Coordinates of C-alpha atoms in Angstrom, one line a residue:
M1 CA -11.7 -25.2 -1.9
A2 CA -10.9 -22.9 1.0
V3 CA -12.0 -22.3 4.6
R4 CA -12.6 -18.9 6.1
P5 CA -14.4 -17.7 9.2
V6 CA -17.8 -16.1 9.4
F7 CA -18.1 -13.9 12.6
E8 CA -21.6 -14.3 13.8
V9 CA -23.2 -12.1 16.5
G10 CA -23.9 -14.2 19.6
K11 CA -27.5 -14.7 20.4
Y12 CA -26.9 -14.9 24.1
K13 CA -25.1 -12.7 26.6
K14 CA -22.3 -15.2 27.1
E15 CA -21.7 -16.0 23.5
R16 CA -20.3 -12.7 22.2
V17 CA -19.0 -13.8 18.8
N18 CA -19.4 -17.2 17.2
V19 CA -16.7 -18.1 14.7
I20 CA -18.2 -20.3 12.0
N21 CA -15.4 -21.8 9.8
C22 CA -17.0 -22.3 6.4
E23 CA -15.7 -24.3 3.4
F24 CA -16.4 -22.8 0.1
K25 CA -15.1 -22.6 -3.5
W26 CA -12.1 -20.2 -3.8
H27 CA -11.7 -18.1 -6.9
P28 CA -8.0 -17.2 -7.3
G29 CA -6.9 -13.9 -8.6
F30 CA -6.4 -10.3 -7.5
A31 CA -9.3 -8.9 -9.5
K32 CA -12.2 -7.5 -7.5
S33 CA -14.6 -9.6 -9.5
Q34 CA -12.7 -12.8 -8.5
K35 CA -12.8 -11.8 -4.8
Q36 CA -16.6 -11.1 -5.0
K37 CA -17.1 -14.6 -6.5
S38 CA -15.3 -16.0 -3.4
I39 CA -17.4 -13.8 -1.1
Y40 CA -20.6 -15.0 -2.8
D41 CA -19.7 -18.6 -2.3
L42 CA -18.5 -18.1 1.3
H43 CA -21.8 -16.4 2.2
K44 CA -23.8 -19.2 0.4
S45 CA -21.9 -21.8 2.3
Y46 CA -22.9 -20.1 5.6
L47 CA -26.5 -19.3 4.7
D48 CA -27.2 -22.8 3.3
N49 CA -26.6 -24.4 6.7
D50 CA -29.7 -23.4 8.6
K51 CA -28.7 -19.7 8.5
K52 CA -31.1 -18.6 5.7
N53 CA -32.7 -16.0 7.9
S54 CA -29.4 -14.4 8.9
K55 CA -28.3 -11.1 7.3
I56 CA -24.6 -11.3 6.4
L57 CA -22.2 -8.5 5.3
E58 CA -18.7 -8.6 3.7
I59 CA -16.5 -5.9 5.3
S60 CA -13.6 -5.1 3.0
S61 CA -12.6 -2.9 0.1
S62 CA -13.8 -5.8 -2.2
S63 CA -17.3 -5.9 -0.7
P64 CA -20.2 -5.9 -3.1
D65 CA -22.0 -3.7 -0.7
E66 CA -21.2 0.0 -0.3
L67 CA -21.7 -0.3 3.5
G68 CA -19.1 -3.1 3.6
I69 CA -16.6 -0.9 1.7
K70 CA -17.2 2.1 4.1
L71 CA -16.7 -0.2 7.1
S72 CA -13.3 -1.4 5.9
A73 CA -10.5 -0.4 8.3
F74 CA -8.8 1.1 5.2
N75 CA -11.8 3.5 4.7
L76 CA -13.3 3.9 8.2
M77 CA -12.0 7.3 9.4
I78 CA -11.3 8.4 13.0
K79 CA -12.5 11.9 13.9
N80 CA -11.0 14.4 16.4
Q81 CA -12.9 16.5 18.9
K82 CA -13.8 19.0 16.2
N83 CA -15.5 16.2 14.2
E84 CA -12.7 16.3 11.6
E85 CA -11.6 13.1 9.9
I86 CA -7.9 12.7 10.7
C87 CA -6.8 9.2 9.7
S88 CA -8.1 5.7 8.9
V89 CA -8.4 2.9 11.5
E90 CA -5.7 1.1 9.6
S91 CA -3.2 4.0 9.7
L92 CA -3.9 4.6 13.4
F93 CA -3.5 0.9 14.3
Q94 CA -0.1 0.7 12.5
S95 CA 1.1 3.9 14.0
C96 CA 0.5 2.6 17.5
K97 CA 2.7 -0.5 17.2
K98 CA 5.6 -0.7 19.6
F99 CA 8.5 -3.0 18.8
E100 CA 11.6 -4.3 20.5
N101 CA 13.8 -1.8 18.6
G102 CA 11.5 1.1 17.8
G103 CA 8.1 2.6 17.6
P104 CA 5.5 3.7 17.9
Y105 CA 5.9 5.6 14.6
K106 CA 3.2 8.3 14.9
D107 CA 3.9 9.8 11.5
I108 CA 2.3 6.7 10.0
T109 CA -1.1 8.3 10.7
T110 CA -0.4 10.8 7.9
K111 CA -0.1 8.0 5.4
K112 CA -2.8 6.4 3.3
S113 CA -4.0 3.0 4.6
R114 CA -2.1 0.8 2.1
D115 CA 1.1 2.8 2.5
A116 CA 0.8 2.7 6.3
K117 CA 0.5 -1.1 6.3
K118 CA 3.6 -1.4 4.1
D119 CA 5.8 1.0 6.1
L120 CA 9.2 -0.8 6.2
R121 CA 9.8 0.1 9.8
L122 CA 7.0 -2.2 10.8
K123 CA 9.0 -5.1 9.5
N124 CA 12.5 -4.0 10.5
S125 CA 12.0 -3.0 14.2
G126 CA 12.1 -6.5 15.8
D127 CA 9.2 -8.3 17.5
L128 CA 6.0 -6.5 18.3
V129 CA 5.7 -6.0 22.1
G130 CA 2.5 -4.0 22.5
F131 CA 0.7 -0.8 21.5
Y132 CA 0.9 2.8 22.7
Y133 CA -2.1 5.1 22.3
K134 CA -3.0 8.4 24.0
G135 CA -0.3 8.0 26.6
Q136 CA -1.2 4.4 27.6
E137 CA 0.3 1.0 27.0
W138 CA -1.9 -1.7 25.5
P139 CA -0.8 -5.4 25.8
L140 CA -0.8 -8.0 23.1
E141 CA -3.2 -10.1 25.1
P142 CA -6.1 -10.7 25.0
K143 CA -5.7 -11.0 21.2
T144 CA -7.5 -8.3 19.2
F145 CA -7.9 -6.3 22.5
F146 CA -6.5 -3.1 21.1
Y147 CA -7.7 -3.4 17.5
D148 CA -11.3 -4.0 18.6
W149 CA -11.1 -0.9 20.8
I150 CA -10.0 1.5 18.1
Y151 CA -12.2 0.0 15.4
M152 CA -15.4 0.1 17.5
N153 CA -14.7 3.6 18.7
A154 CA -14.2 4.8 15.2
L155 CA -17.4 3.1 14.1
N156 CA -19.2 4.7 16.9
Q157 CA -18.4 8.2 15.6
H158 CA -20.4 7.6 12.4
N159 CA -24.1 7.6 13.1
D160 CA -25.0 6.6 9.5
L161 CA -22.9 3.5 9.6
K162 CA -24.1 2.6 13.1
E163 CA -27.7 2.6 12.0
E164 CA -27.0 0.2 9.2
I165 CA -24.5 -2.2 10.8
I166 CA -26.8 -3.2 13.6
K167 CA -29.2 -4.7 11.1
Y168 CA -26.7 -7.5 10.3
D169 CA -26.2 -10.8 12.1
A170 CA -22.9 -12.0 10.6
F171 CA -19.8 -10.6 9.0
T172 CA -16.9 -11.7 6.8
D173 CA -13.6 -10.3 5.5
I174 CA -12.4 -12.2 2.4
E175 CA -8.9 -10.7 2.9
F176 CA -8.6 -12.2 6.3
N177 CA -6.7 -15.5 6.7
P178 CA -6.6 -16.6 10.4
K179 CA -3.4 -18.6 9.6
K180 CA -1.6 -15.4 8.8
S181 CA -3.3 -12.7 10.8
I182 CA -4.9 -12.0 14.2
N183 CA -7.0 -8.9 13.9
C184 CA -10.1 -8.8 11.8
Q185 CA -12.5 -5.9 11.1
A186 CA -15.4 -8.4 10.6
R187 CA -14.9 -9.8 14.1
S188 CA -14.8 -6.2 15.6
A189 CA -18.0 -5.4 13.8
A190 CA -19.7 -8.5 15.2
L191 CA -18.5 -7.6 18.7
Y192 CA -19.9 -4.1 18.2
V193 CA -23.3 -5.4 17.2
W194 CA -23.3 -7.8 20.1
L195 CA -22.6 -5.0 22.6
F196 CA -25.4 -3.0 21.1
R197 CA -27.9 -5.8 21.2
N198 CA -27.1 -6.5 24.9
N199 CA -27.3 -2.8 25.8
M200 CA -23.6 -2.6 26.8
L201 CA -22.3 -0.5 24.0
D202 CA -22.4 3.0 25.5
K203 CA -21.0 1.8 28.8
V204 CA -18.2 -0.3 27.4
L205 CA -17.0 2.4 25.0
S206 CA -17.4 5.3 27.4
S207 CA -13.7 4.9 28.5
D208 CA -10.7 2.7 28.1
K209 CA -11.2 1.8 31.8
E210 CA -14.7 0.5 31.3
Y211 CA -13.6 -1.4 28.2
K212 CA -10.7 -3.0 30.1
N213 CA -13.0 -3.9 33.0
F214 CA -15.4 -5.5 30.6
F215 CA -12.8 -7.7 29.1
A216 CA -11.5 -8.6 32.5
D217 CA -14.9 -10.2 33.1
Y218 CA -15.3 -11.8 29.7
T219 CA -11.8 -12.9 28.8
N220 CA -12.4 -16.5 30.0
I221 CA -15.6 -17.0 28.0
N222 CA -15.0 -19.4 25.2
V223 CA -15.8 -18.2 21.7
T224 CA -17.9 -20.7 20.0
Q225 CA -16.2 -22.3 16.9
L226 CA -18.1 -24.4 14.4
E227 CA -17.1 -26.0 11.1
I228 CA -19.3 -26.0 7.9
H229 CA -18.1 -28.3 5.1
L230 CA -19.4 -28.5 1.6
P231 CA -21.2 -31.8 0.8
I232 CA -19.2 -34.3 -1.2
D233 CA -20.5 -34.9 -4.7

């Protein structure tokens, strides 16, 4: 058995994102088919607990849905002012990391997502101290602050994906383990949909200043966390 979070779009203005920690049967192995079995059981665990009317989407390269694959940070591309795709969200995020002894390493944006994440400089430059993007420093707190910003802005550049993602109520990322990682594309997606449904999206994403002001107001709002356990046979 395993426990992984489902990031549910909050139904009310002060909820934002509900984190539903679901217990489910884990299918070990690196094959995509194994990961999709785990995804199926994770989603079933969530939907079987009074969530049958919710529409849930796996966002990762292992997703059984084409939309979920396209929304993966490894595949979601950032565009420049000429509408040209320049790099993935993952590559940009890694390139903006600033460490005690080096960084940011801007050349990482030229690498493919998997290579960007594995760049040895990211492990050999000391502790992470923040992010540097477009001439501005971004702090490590609130957690996911910077990652959510670049993910949601990248998503907002793709009208076809925007039209589809807002139809969903909850998101998962089978690759995400909260014991090992902080940032999660599924959480960013849920926050994006919450902003859209509360008519805040355009204003919050209009500038980094508006975004930071928004988080200054909402930082102290608790994110709801619930636990779902499988019944004992």
